[in-house]
Short mmCIF file of C-alpha atoms in Angstrom, two decimals:
data_model
loop_
_atom_site.label_atom_id
_atom_site.label_comp_id
_atom_site.label_asym_id
_atom_site.label_seq_id
_atom_site.Cartn_x
_atom_site.Cartn_y
_atom_site.Cartn_z
CA MET A 1 33.23 113.42 195.74
CA THR A 2 33.05 116.80 194.05
CA ASP A 3 30.37 117.70 191.52
CA LEU A 4 33.02 117.54 188.83
CA ASP A 5 33.88 113.98 189.87
CA ARG A 6 30.22 113.04 189.72
CA ILE A 7 29.94 114.51 186.22
CA HIS A 8 33.04 112.57 185.17
CA ARG A 9 31.48 109.40 186.54
CA VAL A 10 28.31 109.94 184.49
CA LEU A 11 30.41 110.62 181.41
CA ASP A 12 32.42 107.46 181.91
CA ALA A 13 29.24 105.43 182.34
CA HIS A 14 27.31 106.86 179.39
CA GLY A 15 29.36 109.26 177.27
CA LYS A 16 31.25 106.67 175.22
CA LEU A 17 34.24 108.97 175.14
CA ARG A 18 37.41 107.63 173.63
CA ALA A 19 39.34 108.23 176.86
CA SER A 20 38.41 108.45 180.54
CA ALA A 21 36.51 111.63 181.42
CA ALA A 22 39.17 112.69 183.93
CA THR A 23 41.61 113.13 181.02
CA VAL A 24 39.26 115.46 179.14
CA GLY A 25 39.66 119.17 179.84
CA ASP A 26 36.76 121.10 181.38
CA ASP A 27 36.43 123.15 178.19
CA ASP A 28 37.11 120.41 175.66
CA ASP A 29 34.39 119.64 173.14
CA LEU A 30 32.90 116.35 174.29
CA TYR A 31 31.41 115.63 170.87
CA ALA A 32 34.90 115.84 169.39
CA ALA A 33 36.02 113.49 172.16
CA GLY A 34 33.65 110.83 170.89
CA MET A 35 30.28 111.58 172.49
CA THR A 36 27.53 110.96 169.93
CA SER A 37 24.04 112.50 169.98
CA HIS A 38 22.74 109.13 171.16
CA ALA A 39 25.26 108.99 174.00
CA SER A 40 24.57 112.62 174.95
CA VAL A 41 20.92 111.75 175.64
CA ASN A 42 22.08 109.05 178.05
CA VAL A 43 24.53 111.48 179.66
CA MET A 44 21.69 113.97 180.15
CA LEU A 45 19.55 111.26 181.77
CA GLY A 46 22.51 110.20 183.91
CA LEU A 47 23.07 113.77 185.12
CA GLU A 48 19.36 114.20 185.96
CA ASP A 49 19.51 110.98 187.94
CA GLU A 50 22.83 111.75 189.67
CA PHE A 51 21.94 115.29 190.73
CA GLY A 52 18.18 114.92 191.16
CA VAL A 53 17.45 117.71 188.71
CA GLU A 54 15.39 118.02 185.56
CA PHE A 55 16.72 119.94 182.59
CA PRO A 56 13.87 122.10 181.24
CA ASP A 57 13.36 122.06 177.46
CA GLU A 58 15.14 125.43 177.07
CA LEU A 59 18.35 123.84 178.32
CA LEU A 60 18.10 120.69 176.19
CA THR A 61 20.45 122.00 173.53
CA LYS A 62 23.77 120.81 172.23
CA ALA A 63 25.47 123.82 173.83
CA THR A 64 24.50 122.81 177.36
CA PHE A 65 26.16 119.42 177.06
CA CYS A 66 29.12 120.38 174.92
CA THR A 67 31.71 120.66 177.69
CA VAL A 68 32.11 119.51 181.27
CA ARG A 69 32.06 123.17 182.33
CA SER A 70 28.76 123.90 180.58
CA MET A 71 27.17 120.81 182.15
CA ALA A 72 28.44 121.77 185.60
CA ALA A 73 27.04 125.28 185.21
CA ALA A 74 23.62 124.01 184.14
CA VAL A 75 23.47 121.48 186.98
CA THR A 76 24.59 124.08 189.55
CA ASP A 77 21.91 126.55 188.41
CA LEU A 78 19.22 123.89 188.65
CA MET A 79 20.31 122.70 192.09
CA VAL A 80 20.26 126.26 193.41
CA SER A 81 16.73 126.82 192.15
CA VAL A 82 15.40 123.56 193.60
CA MET B 1 -3.45 127.48 153.26
CA THR B 2 -3.09 131.23 152.80
CA PHE B 3 -0.33 133.73 153.15
CA ALA B 4 0.23 137.30 152.06
CA PRO B 5 1.74 136.88 148.59
CA ALA B 6 5.06 138.59 147.98
CA VAL B 7 5.48 140.64 144.84
CA SER B 8 8.13 139.26 142.49
CA PRO B 9 11.21 141.31 141.57
CA ASP B 10 9.64 142.71 138.40
CA GLY B 11 6.55 143.61 140.39
CA VAL B 12 4.26 141.79 138.01
CA LEU B 13 3.69 138.23 139.18
CA THR B 14 3.20 137.03 142.73
CA VAL B 15 5.07 134.00 144.06
CA ARG B 16 1.83 132.02 143.84
CA GLU B 17 1.32 132.99 140.20
CA ARG B 18 4.88 131.97 139.35
CA ALA B 19 4.32 128.64 141.11
CA ASP B 20 1.13 128.09 139.12
CA ILE B 21 3.00 128.66 135.86
CA VAL B 22 5.61 126.06 136.81
CA ALA B 23 2.91 123.66 138.02
CA ALA B 24 1.19 123.80 134.64
CA VAL B 25 4.42 122.75 132.94
CA ALA B 26 5.07 120.07 135.55
CA GLN B 27 1.57 118.68 135.14
CA GLU B 28 1.95 118.44 131.38
CA PHE B 29 5.01 116.19 131.63
CA ALA B 30 4.27 114.38 134.91
CA ASP B 31 3.06 111.15 133.32
CA ASP B 32 6.06 110.95 131.01
CA VAL B 33 8.49 111.73 133.84
CA ASP B 34 6.93 108.83 135.74
CA ALA B 35 6.74 106.41 132.83
CA ALA B 36 10.30 107.09 131.69
CA SER B 37 11.66 107.45 135.23
CA ARG B 38 13.35 110.62 134.04
CA PHE B 39 14.29 113.99 135.49
CA PRO B 40 11.49 116.59 135.13
CA SER B 41 13.73 118.84 133.08
CA GLU B 42 10.90 120.93 131.62
CA ALA B 43 9.49 121.76 135.04
CA VAL B 44 12.93 122.53 136.49
CA ALA B 45 13.63 124.78 133.50
CA ALA B 46 10.36 126.54 134.30
CA LEU B 47 11.44 126.91 137.95
CA ARG B 48 14.60 128.52 136.70
CA ALA B 49 12.70 130.79 134.29
CA GLN B 50 10.44 131.89 137.15
CA ARG B 51 13.49 132.56 139.35
CA LEU B 52 12.19 130.11 141.94
CA LEU B 53 15.44 128.22 142.57
CA GLY B 54 17.48 131.15 143.87
CA ALA B 55 14.50 132.73 145.60
CA SER B 56 15.26 131.49 149.12
CA VAL B 57 18.64 133.24 149.12
CA PRO B 58 18.50 136.37 151.34
CA ARG B 59 17.95 139.69 149.55
CA GLU B 60 21.36 140.99 150.57
CA LEU B 61 22.91 138.16 148.53
CA GLY B 62 20.71 138.69 145.50
CA GLY B 63 17.78 136.39 146.25
CA GLU B 64 14.22 137.18 147.31
CA GLY B 65 14.50 135.95 150.88
CA LEU B 66 11.37 133.83 150.55
CA THR B 67 10.22 132.50 153.91
CA VAL B 68 9.73 128.81 154.61
CA THR B 69 5.97 129.55 154.61
CA GLU B 70 6.21 130.97 151.09
CA LEU B 71 8.42 128.09 149.92
CA ALA B 72 5.92 125.64 151.41
CA GLU B 73 3.10 127.23 149.43
CA VAL B 74 5.10 126.73 146.21
CA ALA B 75 5.93 123.16 147.23
CA ARG B 76 2.25 122.45 147.81
CA VAL B 77 1.22 123.87 144.43
CA LEU B 78 3.92 121.83 142.69
CA GLY B 79 2.99 118.73 144.69
CA SER B 80 -0.51 118.84 143.22
CA ALA B 81 0.98 118.78 139.72
CA CYS B 82 4.04 116.48 139.79
CA SER B 83 5.38 114.81 142.94
CA SER B 84 8.90 114.44 141.57
CA THR B 85 9.22 118.09 140.54
CA ALA B 86 7.88 119.16 143.92
CA MET B 87 10.31 116.93 145.81
CA VAL B 88 13.24 118.29 143.76
CA PHE B 89 12.09 121.83 144.68
CA ALA B 90 11.73 120.92 148.36
CA MET B 91 15.06 119.12 148.62
CA HIS B 92 16.84 121.92 146.76
CA HIS B 93 15.64 124.65 149.14
CA GLY B 94 16.26 122.65 152.32
CA GLN B 95 19.80 122.21 151.05
CA LEU B 96 20.24 125.80 149.85
CA LEU B 97 19.07 127.19 153.17
CA SER B 98 21.56 124.88 154.89
CA ILE B 99 24.26 126.88 153.13
CA THR B 100 22.77 130.36 153.48
CA ARG B 101 21.83 130.08 157.15
CA HIS B 102 25.30 128.86 158.15
CA LEU B 103 27.61 130.93 155.96
CA GLY B 104 29.40 132.45 158.92
CA ASP B 105 31.61 135.12 157.44
CA VAL B 106 33.24 132.98 154.76
CA ALA B 107 33.47 135.36 151.80
CA SER B 108 33.89 132.71 149.12
CA LEU B 109 30.75 130.90 150.30
CA ALA B 110 28.82 134.17 150.17
CA THR B 111 30.06 134.76 146.63
CA LEU B 112 28.97 131.26 145.63
CA VAL B 113 25.52 131.88 147.12
CA GLN B 114 25.26 135.09 145.10
CA ARG B 115 25.94 133.02 141.99
CA ILE B 116 23.30 130.48 143.02
CA ALA B 117 20.79 133.33 143.30
CA ALA B 118 21.83 135.08 140.10
CA ASP B 119 21.80 131.94 137.94
CA ASP B 120 19.15 129.91 139.80
CA LEU B 121 21.56 127.02 140.27
CA LEU B 122 20.22 123.65 141.42
CA VAL B 123 21.55 122.16 144.67
CA ALA B 124 21.67 118.40 145.38
CA SER B 125 23.00 116.67 148.47
CA ALA B 126 24.70 113.42 149.42
CA THR B 127 24.00 112.74 153.08
CA THR B 128 23.29 109.01 153.32
CA GLU B 129 26.18 106.59 153.04
CA VAL B 130 26.51 102.87 152.36
CA GLY B 131 27.08 101.16 155.69
CA SER B 132 25.43 103.72 157.95
CA GLY B 133 21.97 102.21 157.50
CA GLY B 134 20.33 105.46 156.45
CA ASP B 135 21.40 107.29 159.61
CA VAL B 136 22.66 110.63 158.33
CA ARG B 137 24.14 111.58 161.70
CA PHE B 138 27.17 109.39 161.08
CA SER B 139 29.69 109.20 158.26
CA SER B 140 32.56 106.90 157.62
CA CYS B 141 33.92 108.86 154.66
CA PHE B 142 36.21 111.73 155.59
CA VAL B 143 37.87 114.88 154.32
CA GLU B 144 41.49 114.32 153.30
CA PRO B 145 44.14 116.19 151.31
CA ALA B 146 43.73 115.90 147.53
CA ALA B 147 46.52 115.01 145.11
CA ASP B 148 46.80 118.76 144.59
CA ALA B 149 48.00 119.56 148.11
CA ALA B 150 46.27 122.93 148.17
CA ARG B 151 42.86 121.25 147.93
CA LEU B 152 40.83 118.69 149.82
CA ARG B 153 39.05 115.55 148.72
CA VAL B 154 36.29 113.20 149.83
CA ILE B 155 35.21 109.84 148.42
CA LYS B 156 31.69 108.79 149.39
CA HIS B 157 29.72 105.64 148.62
CA ALA B 158 26.17 106.97 148.54
CA PRO B 159 23.20 104.61 148.19
CA VAL B 160 21.09 107.46 146.80
CA ILE B 161 21.78 111.00 145.64
CA SER B 162 18.66 112.63 144.20
CA TYR B 163 19.13 114.35 140.79
CA ALA B 164 22.90 114.40 141.28
CA GLU B 165 23.61 114.41 137.54
CA TYR B 166 21.40 117.48 137.01
CA ALA B 167 22.66 119.61 139.88
CA ASP B 168 25.04 122.55 139.70
CA ILE B 169 26.05 122.22 143.36
CA VAL B 170 26.34 119.02 145.41
CA LEU B 171 26.49 119.16 149.20
CA VAL B 172 28.37 116.30 150.83
CA THR B 173 28.49 115.29 154.48
CA ALA B 174 31.68 113.66 155.68
CA ARG B 175 33.76 113.27 158.82
CA ARG B 176 35.97 116.28 159.49
CA GLY B 177 39.07 114.07 159.05
CA ALA B 178 40.28 110.48 159.06
CA ASP B 179 40.79 110.34 162.82
CA VAL B 180 37.60 111.87 164.13
CA ALA B 181 34.44 110.27 165.52
CA PRO B 182 31.68 109.18 163.10
CA GLY B 183 29.37 111.89 164.40
CA ASP B 184 31.89 114.69 163.91
CA GLN B 185 30.68 115.71 160.48
CA VAL B 186 31.06 118.71 158.22
CA LEU B 187 29.09 119.87 155.18
CA ILE B 188 31.05 120.42 151.98
CA VAL B 189 29.75 122.66 149.17
CA ALA B 190 31.09 121.23 145.90
CA GLU B 191 30.38 122.51 142.40
CA SER B 192 29.38 120.01 139.73
CA ASP B 193 32.67 120.32 137.86
CA GLU B 194 34.47 119.40 141.09
CA VAL B 195 32.43 116.22 141.48
CA GLN B 196 32.90 112.85 139.77
CA LEU B 197 29.96 110.48 139.88
CA GLU B 198 30.29 106.76 139.22
CA ARG B 199 26.79 105.28 139.15
CA THR B 200 26.41 102.13 141.22
CA SER B 201 22.65 101.61 141.18
CA THR B 202 19.67 102.82 139.20
CA TRP B 203 16.55 104.39 140.69
CA ASN B 204 13.72 102.23 139.37
CA THR B 205 11.01 102.56 141.97
CA LEU B 206 7.29 102.39 142.52
CA GLY B 207 6.95 106.15 142.69
CA LEU B 208 8.81 109.49 142.84
CA ARG B 209 10.54 108.11 139.77
CA GLY B 210 11.60 111.53 138.48
CA THR B 211 13.83 112.27 141.48
CA CYS B 212 16.53 110.15 139.80
CA SER B 213 17.94 109.05 143.13
CA HIS B 214 20.58 106.75 141.72
CA GLY B 215 23.42 105.36 143.85
CA TYR B 216 26.96 106.61 143.23
CA VAL B 217 30.52 106.57 144.31
CA LEU B 218 31.06 110.31 144.61
CA THR B 219 34.52 111.83 144.49
CA ALA B 220 34.76 115.54 145.15
CA GLU B 221 37.79 117.82 145.17
CA PHE B 222 37.39 121.27 146.68
CA ASP B 223 39.05 124.18 148.44
CA ALA B 224 39.17 124.31 152.23
CA ASP B 225 36.91 127.36 152.33
CA ARG B 226 34.09 125.32 150.80
CA VAL B 227 33.72 123.36 154.03
CA ILE B 228 31.01 125.12 156.04
CA PRO B 229 32.53 126.08 159.42
CA ALA B 230 29.54 125.06 161.57
CA PRO B 231 29.39 121.38 162.57
CA TYR B 232 26.95 119.43 160.39
CA GLU B 233 24.99 118.39 163.48
CA GLN B 234 24.14 122.03 164.06
CA ILE B 235 23.28 122.68 160.39
CA SER B 236 21.12 119.56 160.41
CA THR B 237 19.07 120.28 163.53
CA GLU B 238 18.79 124.05 162.98
CA THR B 239 18.07 124.07 159.25
CA MET B 240 18.31 120.95 157.09
CA LEU B 241 15.84 118.82 159.04
CA PRO B 242 13.20 121.40 160.07
CA VAL B 243 13.11 123.09 156.65
CA SER B 244 13.16 119.78 154.76
CA HIS B 245 10.45 118.24 156.91
CA VAL B 246 8.18 121.27 156.44
CA LEU B 247 8.76 121.46 152.67
CA TRP B 248 8.33 117.69 152.19
CA ALA B 249 5.12 117.86 154.23
CA ALA B 250 3.93 120.68 151.96
CA VAL B 251 4.68 118.55 148.87
CA TRP B 252 2.72 115.66 150.38
CA LEU B 253 -0.12 118.04 151.24
CA GLY B 254 -0.18 119.06 147.58
CA MET B 255 -0.29 115.42 146.49
CA ALA B 256 -3.12 114.65 148.92
CA SER B 257 -4.99 117.76 147.77
CA ALA B 258 -4.77 116.64 144.15
CA ALA B 259 -6.16 113.22 145.05
CA VAL B 260 -9.00 114.78 147.03
CA GLN B 261 -9.77 117.09 144.09
CA THR B 262 -10.05 114.03 141.85
CA ALA B 263 -12.36 112.35 144.35
CA ARG B 264 -14.51 115.50 144.47
CA ARG B 265 -14.81 115.63 140.67
CA PHE B 266 -15.75 111.96 140.58
CA VAL B 267 -18.50 112.30 143.18
CA ARG B 268 -19.90 115.46 141.57
CA ALA B 269 -19.94 113.74 138.16
CA ALA B 270 -21.81 110.80 139.68
CA ALA B 271 -24.32 113.16 141.28
CA ARG B 272 -25.03 114.88 137.95
CA ARG B 273 -25.65 111.52 136.27
CA ASN B 274 -28.32 110.67 138.83
CA ILE B 275 -29.80 113.90 140.05
CA GLY B 276 -31.76 113.49 143.26
CA SER B 277 -29.66 110.70 144.71
CA VAL B 278 -26.56 110.99 146.85
CA PRO B 279 -23.67 109.01 145.30
CA LEU B 280 -22.23 106.21 147.42
CA GLY B 281 -18.86 107.96 147.66
CA ALA B 282 -20.23 111.23 149.06
CA PRO B 283 -20.13 110.46 152.80
CA GLY B 284 -16.55 109.20 152.49
CA LEU B 285 -15.68 112.36 150.58
CA VAL B 286 -16.98 114.47 153.46
CA SER B 287 -14.58 113.00 155.99
CA LEU B 288 -11.77 113.04 153.42
CA ILE B 289 -12.20 116.81 153.00
CA ALA B 290 -12.30 117.31 156.77
CA ASP B 291 -9.09 115.34 157.23
CA LEU B 292 -7.39 117.22 154.40
CA GLU B 293 -8.16 120.49 156.19
CA ILE B 294 -6.52 119.19 159.34
CA PHE B 295 -3.48 118.25 157.26
CA GLU B 296 -3.43 121.79 155.79
CA THR B 297 -3.46 123.29 159.28
CA THR B 298 -0.65 120.99 160.41
CA VAL B 299 1.60 122.03 157.56
CA SER B 300 0.90 125.77 157.66
CA SER B 301 1.34 125.84 161.43
CA ALA B 302 4.65 123.99 161.17
CA ALA B 303 5.89 126.34 158.44
CA ARG B 304 5.01 129.40 160.52
CA GLY B 305 6.73 127.80 163.48
CA VAL B 306 10.00 127.39 161.58
CA ASP B 307 9.82 130.99 160.32
CA SER B 308 9.08 132.49 163.74
CA VAL B 309 11.76 130.70 165.76
CA ALA B 310 15.49 131.50 165.81
CA PRO B 311 17.57 128.74 164.17
CA ALA B 312 19.33 128.00 167.46
CA ASP B 313 15.97 127.27 169.10
CA LEU B 314 15.19 124.76 166.36
CA GLY B 315 18.11 122.78 167.81
CA ARG B 316 16.28 122.33 171.11
CA ILE B 317 15.20 118.76 171.79
CA ASP B 318 11.49 119.64 171.92
CA ALA B 319 11.73 121.36 168.52
CA VAL B 320 13.56 118.37 167.03
CA ILE B 321 10.84 116.05 168.35
CA ARG B 322 8.15 118.28 166.82
CA MET B 323 9.81 118.43 163.39
CA ASN B 324 10.37 114.67 163.39
CA ASN B 325 6.75 114.05 164.35
CA LEU B 326 5.66 116.34 161.52
CA LYS B 327 7.46 114.16 158.99
CA VAL B 328 5.98 110.94 160.37
CA GLN B 329 2.48 112.42 160.60
CA ALA B 330 2.49 114.07 157.17
CA SER B 331 3.92 111.02 155.38
CA THR B 332 1.26 108.84 156.98
CA ASP B 333 -1.46 111.37 156.13
CA VAL B 334 -0.62 111.55 152.43
CA ALA B 335 -0.70 107.77 151.96
CA GLY B 336 -3.96 107.52 153.88
CA LEU B 337 -5.70 110.37 152.07
CA VAL B 338 -4.63 109.26 148.59
CA GLY B 339 -5.70 105.68 149.40
CA ARG B 340 -9.12 106.82 150.56
CA ALA B 341 -9.52 108.98 147.47
CA LEU B 342 -8.74 105.94 145.34
CA VAL B 343 -11.47 103.94 147.08
CA ILE B 344 -13.99 106.73 146.42
CA THR B 345 -13.12 106.86 142.71
CA GLY B 346 -13.36 103.09 142.45
CA ILE B 347 -12.51 101.43 139.14
CA ALA B 348 -12.23 104.77 137.36
CA GLY B 349 -9.42 105.77 139.70
CA TYR B 350 -7.87 102.30 139.62
CA ARG B 351 -7.61 102.38 135.82
CA THR B 352 -4.58 104.22 134.47
CA ASP B 353 -6.28 105.83 131.51
CA THR B 354 -9.24 107.81 132.79
CA GLU B 355 -9.75 111.40 133.91
CA PHE B 356 -9.90 110.07 137.47
CA SER B 357 -6.75 107.94 137.42
CA LEU B 358 -4.94 107.99 140.79
CA GLY B 359 -2.28 105.34 140.17
CA ARG B 360 0.73 107.64 139.87
CA LEU B 361 -0.27 109.68 142.92
CA PHE B 362 -0.92 106.50 144.89
CA ARG B 363 2.52 105.10 144.02
CA ASP B 364 4.26 108.40 144.73
CA ALA B 365 2.48 108.71 148.08
CA GLN B 366 3.84 105.37 149.32
CA GLY B 367 7.36 106.78 149.17
CA ALA B 368 6.76 109.47 151.77
CA ALA B 369 6.99 107.13 154.76
CA LEU B 370 10.14 105.49 153.41
CA MET B 371 12.41 108.38 152.53
CA VAL B 372 13.94 108.57 155.60
CA HIS B 373 12.08 105.61 157.03
CA ASN B 374 9.50 106.59 159.64
CA ASP B 375 10.67 103.81 161.94
CA ARG B 376 14.11 105.40 162.09
CA ILE B 377 12.61 108.79 162.92
CA LEU B 378 10.37 107.31 165.61
CA ALA B 379 13.38 105.53 167.14
CA THR B 380 15.23 108.86 167.32
CA ASN B 381 12.22 110.55 168.91
CA ALA B 382 11.78 107.65 171.34
CA GLN B 383 15.22 108.51 172.69
CA LEU B 384 14.55 112.24 172.84
CA VAL B 385 11.23 111.99 174.68
CA LEU B 386 13.12 110.38 177.57
CA LEU B 387 14.40 113.88 178.25
CA SER B 388 11.93 116.40 176.89
CA LYS B 389 9.61 117.88 179.48
CA GLY B 390 6.98 119.13 177.01
CA THR B 391 6.31 122.44 178.74
CA ARG B 392 5.64 125.47 176.54
#
C-alpha cells in the first residue's frame, strides 16, 4: 500500500468526507469536501498513529491538513527526520 | 497594567486619557443602563466623540492602528466603569479587526473600512445561530442570490445579536452557499440599511443588561464584494477569537479591579472608625489584591502575545488552546474576585443603595463564564490537546 493509500484510508476512517477519499483530488480542499475542524483533529491523530510520527505544534495548522498533498508532504518530512 | 501611551491624533490627549473621559460618562449612567436594560448610548456617544471606535483601523486606512494591548487598556478602564459599555467596546473591536486584518485586496471593503474610521461607525456581529447550540463554527443559513439578481442575500435566525439595533455595520457568518458543508463559512459585512431585523426574543438578564443582546431573524441583502474572501474559520482562529478573548478578559479585569477597589475602600473606612485594630476583612483583602495582580499579568501577557505573533501563527493549535484557556481562566477569575470582594464588604456591599454596593458588578460578572459557555470551550480544547505537543 502506498503512502497515499494509507492517507486515503485514514481520511475514510476519520475525515467524514462526503465521498470516498480516493475520489478526492490530491490538491482538493478537504474542508470544502466535508471535513470539519472536529474531524480534522481525528484525521491528524489517525495520521500520527498510521505513520508513527508526531506533528510538532508548528505544523498543527489548517494549511498542513488542507489537502492530501500537504498531508503527504508533512508526513514524508517527519518520517525522513525520524 | 502599563503600556507606553500613544499620543492621539490632535496630539493633546493620550489614549488612556480619552478612555478615562469615556469611563466617567459610562459610570454616570451605568446604574440606569442596568436598571432599564438599555443601550449605553451616552457612553457610546462619548466613545465616538473620543474617536475610540475607529481607532483600531490601520493608519493607512484613516485609523490610529491601536494595538490589541492599547485596546485592552481601554477595555479595562471601561470595564471598571460600566460592564455593558466595555463589552460593547470589546465586541466592536474584535469584529472590526476581523474585517481589517482580512481585507485581502478588495477595494470596496477597504473603502468601507475608511468610512468606519472616519465616522467611528459601530460594528455588531451575528455569529451564533438557532439550532447550532452556540457552536459558531457551523452555520445552517447560507448565502443565496437576492431578488435583485445582482446582489446576494442571507436569512439567519440568531438567538442573540448584541446591540444589533444600534450598529452601523453588522457582520454575519453563513455557509458559502446552499450546497456546502456546515463548517464552510464566510463572513459578510452588511451595512445597517441593508439589514432587516425582526426581534424574536428580548434580552432580560441578570447582568450585562446594556448589551441588548436580543434574538432576531436577520435578513441581509448585500453585494458580492462584501463577502470577505478568507474562509471564516481562518478569520475566527487568526483574529476574531484571540482578539475577542483578550479584550473580554481585559473588560473582566476592569470589573474585578472595580470590585477590589470597593473592597479596599470598605476596609480602609473600617480601619479609620477603629484606629488601632485590624478590620476583619483585611486579611481577605490581602489575598484578593494578590490574586488581582496575577489576573492583571495574565491579561497583559496575553495581549502582548497577540500583538507580537503573526495572525497565521494564531491559527496554530497551541495558540488556539492558549486563547481558549485565557477566556475560561479570566471568566472564572472575575466571578471569583467579585464574589470575594462582596464577602469582604458584607451587608454594605450586599445592599443596593450604599457607596459599597457590589450587586450590579456581581450580576455582570456571572455572565462572563456563560457567553460562550466555558464548558463548550473546554470541550473544544479537550479535543485539541490530544494533538498539541506543548513545546515552545
